[in-house]
Amino acid sequence: MALLKDNLGRERLLDLLRDEIAEGTAYLRDQVARSAGQETTGTTTLRAHGITAARFTGWLSQAFGREDVLLAGHPEHYSIHAADGRVNIVETLGEHVCSFFMREWDDSTTPAAEGLPDIEAAHGRRSRLVLEDGTVVGSISNSFSEEEEGFTAHLSVTLPVTCGPQVVEHHLRHFAVEFRNWILRAAAER
């Protein structure tokens, strides 16, 4: 996949996915409207060994400036790039290719992050997921707790309740794959 994405380049890949992205945007808008403000949240937990939460979150802060690293996190990452103080992410959400925006990693720090599980303020992140026009379609909340010989990551996603548990579960599996890949890469790049 990396070779294909590299050869096509971001603009050509996004052009090829234009119809799927439009369908994904329509899907998210419909879910927001149908949910009447009700949301559902899921959390997955990862345990990392041989790297601290501080080192990993520092590495990820730098990685947000490297699209190649972010894309390598998951095969279903089609485009992740920063522009105008926010990050545009094009990835699969459930059965849909979706384009949404969130804050850059360093701008999503949660010094008083109430509601995050086992939060250590310096290692928590929270961001809304918004469409290009600013429509809020969900949020993520992540915390990284230092532990002996490593850290624990609590990765949460909140979506409109009408998305259903299968879409939340899909994204939790997505989180598990991408964060595992990023943790392994961060540990290897010591």
Tab-separated table of C-alpha atoms in Angstrom:
chain	number	residue	atom	x	y	z
A	1	MET	CA	0.000	0.000	0.000
A	2	ALA	CA	2.813	2.416	0.816
A	3	LEU	CA	4.273	2.008	-2.681
A	4	LEU	CA	0.887	2.636	-4.284
A	5	LYS	CA	0.236	5.707	-2.117
A	6	ASP	CA	3.728	7.064	-2.800
A	7	ASN	CA	3.442	6.544	-6.554
A	8	LEU	CA	0.013	8.151	-6.761
A	9	GLY	CA	0.737	11.037	-4.417
A	10	ARG	CA	-1.794	12.645	-2.096
A	11	GLU	CA	-3.700	14.710	-4.670
A	12	ARG	CA	-4.174	11.867	-7.156
A	13	LEU	CA	-5.206	9.456	-4.403
A	14	LEU	CA	-7.743	11.942	-3.031
A	15	ASP	CA	-9.032	12.514	-6.555
A	16	LEU	CA	-9.512	8.751	-6.999
A	17	LEU	CA	-11.385	8.607	-3.679
A	18	ARG	CA	-13.486	11.743	-4.307
A	19	ASP	CA	-16.810	9.870	-4.666
A	20	GLU	CA	-16.128	7.622	-1.662
A	21	ILE	CA	-15.177	10.655	0.453
A	22	ALA	CA	-18.390	12.440	-0.595
A	23	GLU	CA	-20.385	9.347	0.417
A	24	GLY	CA	-18.505	9.203	3.739
A	25	THR	CA	-19.235	12.875	4.409
A	26	ALA	CA	-22.930	12.346	3.613
A	27	TYR	CA	-22.955	9.317	5.932
A	28	LEU	CA	-21.452	11.298	8.824
A	29	ARG	CA	-23.832	14.229	8.286
A	30	ASP	CA	-26.774	11.821	8.291
A	31	GLN	CA	-25.577	10.173	11.509
A	32	VAL	CA	-25.203	13.554	13.231
A	33	ALA	CA	-28.731	14.566	12.170
A	34	ARG	CA	-30.335	11.228	13.086
A	35	SER	CA	-28.588	10.949	16.459
A	36	ALA	CA	-30.176	14.181	17.784
A	37	GLY	CA	-27.034	14.889	19.795
A	38	GLN	CA	-26.785	11.452	21.403
A	39	GLU	CA	-23.360	9.844	21.294
A	40	THR	CA	-21.702	6.518	21.972
A	41	THR	CA	-18.138	5.986	23.162
A	42	GLY	CA	-15.753	3.060	23.148
A	43	THR	CA	-12.261	2.625	24.554
A	44	THR	CA	-9.445	0.210	23.801
A	45	THR	CA	-6.345	-0.239	25.924
A	46	LEU	CA	-2.794	-1.029	24.828
A	47	ARG	CA	0.205	-1.819	27.019
A	48	ALA	CA	3.635	-0.788	25.739
A	49	HIS	CA	6.958	-2.128	27.031
A	50	GLY	CA	10.399	-0.579	26.666
A	51	ILE	CA	9.243	2.974	25.992
A	52	THR	CA	7.782	5.658	28.237
A	53	ALA	CA	4.605	7.618	27.621
A	54	ALA	CA	6.672	10.815	27.583
A	55	ARG	CA	8.993	9.458	24.906
A	56	PHE	CA	6.126	8.135	22.797
A	57	THR	CA	4.025	11.308	22.959
A	58	GLY	CA	7.131	13.372	22.179
A	59	TRP	CA	7.832	11.147	19.188
A	60	LEU	CA	4.210	11.369	18.016
A	61	SER	CA	4.352	15.158	18.319
A	62	GLN	CA	7.228	15.155	15.835
A	63	ALA	CA	5.541	12.498	13.677
A	64	PHE	CA	2.549	14.773	13.071
A	65	GLY	CA	4.879	16.704	10.773
A	66	ARG	CA	5.734	13.570	8.759
A	67	GLU	CA	2.901	12.320	6.592
A	68	ASP	CA	4.853	9.175	5.662
A	69	VAL	CA	4.998	8.096	9.320
A	70	LEU	CA	1.327	8.836	9.942
A	71	LEU	CA	0.229	6.994	6.804
A	72	ALA	CA	2.326	3.972	7.782
A	73	GLY	CA	0.313	3.634	10.998
A	74	HIS	CA	-2.563	1.859	9.250
A	75	PRO	CA	-3.276	0.545	5.722
A	76	GLU	CA	-6.619	2.412	5.793
A	77	HIS	CA	-4.890	5.801	6.173
A	78	TYR	CA	-5.254	7.446	2.780
A	79	SER	CA	-4.091	10.945	3.644
A	80	ILE	CA	-3.041	12.698	6.834
A	81	HIS	CA	-1.652	16.176	6.495
A	82	ALA	CA	-1.576	19.367	8.494
A	83	ALA	CA	-2.920	22.608	7.079
A	84	ASP	CA	-4.051	25.848	8.698
A	85	GLY	CA	-3.496	24.610	12.258
A	86	ARG	CA	-5.489	21.425	11.901
A	87	VAL	CA	-4.931	17.937	10.556
A	88	ASN	CA	-6.994	16.538	7.683
A	89	ILE	CA	-7.412	12.793	8.044
A	90	VAL	CA	-8.829	10.609	5.280
A	91	GLU	CA	-9.343	7.072	6.534
A	92	THR	CA	-11.895	4.303	6.726
A	93	LEU	CA	-14.558	4.625	9.421
A	94	GLY	CA	-16.731	1.530	9.446
A	95	GLU	CA	-17.480	0.867	5.778
A	96	HIS	CA	-16.949	4.482	4.700
A	97	VAL	CA	-13.952	6.473	3.530
A	98	CYS	CA	-14.232	9.667	5.560
A	99	SER	CA	-12.431	12.991	5.544
A	100	PHE	CA	-12.414	14.922	8.799
A	101	PHE	CA	-10.245	17.378	10.660
A	102	MET	CA	-8.822	17.431	14.155
A	103	ARG	CA	-6.351	19.577	16.058
A	104	GLU	CA	-2.647	18.978	15.700
A	105	TRP	CA	-1.129	16.692	18.346
A	106	ASP	CA	0.485	19.455	20.416
A	107	ASP	CA	-2.678	21.588	20.259
A	108	SER	CA	-4.809	18.797	21.690
A	109	THR	CA	-3.041	18.522	25.058
A	110	THR	CA	-5.421	18.162	27.980
A	111	PRO	CA	-3.873	19.732	31.096
A	112	ALA	CA	-7.120	19.379	33.050
A	113	ALA	CA	-8.550	16.447	31.144
A	114	GLU	CA	-11.571	15.458	33.141
A	115	GLY	CA	-13.260	12.289	32.026
A	116	LEU	CA	-10.189	10.640	30.535
A	117	PRO	CA	-9.401	7.267	32.108
A	118	ASP	CA	-6.246	7.137	34.242
A	119	ILE	CA	-5.105	10.464	32.895
A	120	GLU	CA	-1.692	11.907	33.450
A	121	ALA	CA	-2.212	15.470	32.292
A	122	ALA	CA	1.031	15.771	30.361
A	123	HIS	CA	0.218	12.712	28.274
A	124	GLY	CA	-3.497	13.166	27.518
A	125	ARG	CA	-4.966	14.315	24.226
A	126	ARG	CA	-8.474	15.219	23.178
A	127	SER	CA	-9.800	16.561	19.889
A	128	ARG	CA	-13.102	16.963	18.123
A	129	LEU	CA	-13.577	15.365	14.725
A	130	VAL	CA	-15.063	17.944	12.375
A	131	LEU	CA	-16.046	18.056	8.732
A	132	GLU	CA	-14.555	20.689	6.442
A	133	ASP	CA	-17.444	23.085	7.188
A	134	GLY	CA	-16.958	22.749	10.970
A	135	THR	CA	-19.751	20.231	11.659
A	136	VAL	CA	-18.702	18.209	14.721
A	137	VAL	CA	-19.074	14.485	14.020
A	138	GLY	CA	-17.303	13.032	17.048
A	139	SER	CA	-14.207	13.196	19.194
A	140	ILE	CA	-11.200	11.265	20.372
A	141	SER	CA	-9.747	11.136	23.874
A	142	ASN	CA	-6.443	9.415	24.494
A	143	SER	CA	-4.411	9.061	27.670
A	144	PHE	CA	-0.985	7.568	28.201
A	145	SER	CA	-0.120	6.515	31.755
A	146	GLU	CA	3.468	5.856	32.801
A	147	GLU	CA	4.013	2.426	34.330
A	148	GLU	CA	7.017	0.397	35.320
A	149	GLU	CA	8.917	-0.560	32.147
A	150	GLY	CA	6.458	1.153	29.812
A	151	PHE	CA	3.046	2.755	29.633
A	152	THR	CA	-0.627	2.055	29.124
A	153	ALA	CA	-2.589	3.795	26.372
A	154	HIS	CA	-6.344	4.320	26.722
A	155	LEU	CA	-7.713	5.224	23.271
A	156	SER	CA	-11.325	6.400	23.055
A	157	VAL	CA	-13.597	7.440	20.215
A	158	THR	CA	-17.010	9.087	20.500
A	159	LEU	CA	-19.410	9.055	17.540
A	160	PRO	CA	-23.104	9.727	16.937
A	161	VAL	CA	-25.110	6.936	18.588
A	162	THR	CA	-26.718	6.040	15.250
A	163	CYS	CA	-23.331	4.904	13.908
A	164	GLY	CA	-23.885	1.813	16.023
A	165	PRO	CA	-21.494	-0.353	17.990
A	166	GLN	CA	-19.973	-1.929	14.878
A	167	VAL	CA	-18.559	1.416	13.677
A	168	VAL	CA	-17.187	2.229	17.136
A	169	GLU	CA	-15.673	-1.266	17.371
A	170	HIS	CA	-14.147	-0.864	13.897
A	171	HIS	CA	-12.485	2.361	14.969
A	172	LEU	CA	-11.203	0.828	18.198
A	173	ARG	CA	-9.531	-1.914	16.147
A	174	HIS	CA	-8.205	0.833	13.856
A	175	PHE	CA	-6.772	2.637	16.915
A	176	ALA	CA	-5.153	-0.595	18.144
A	177	VAL	CA	-3.398	-1.184	14.810
A	178	GLU	CA	-2.211	2.387	14.237
A	179	PHE	CA	-1.034	3.060	17.781
A	180	ARG	CA	0.722	-0.325	17.998
A	181	ASN	CA	2.560	0.456	14.768
A	182	TRP	CA	3.479	3.951	15.969
A	183	ILE	CA	4.619	2.681	19.388
A	184	LEU	CA	6.852	0.054	17.765
A	185	ARG	CA	8.306	2.624	15.378
A	186	ALA	CA	8.890	5.149	18.174
A	187	ALA	CA	10.651	2.497	20.272
A	188	ALA	CA	12.811	1.460	17.295
A	189	GLU	CA	13.856	5.061	16.524
A	190	ARG	CA	15.589	5.604	19.869
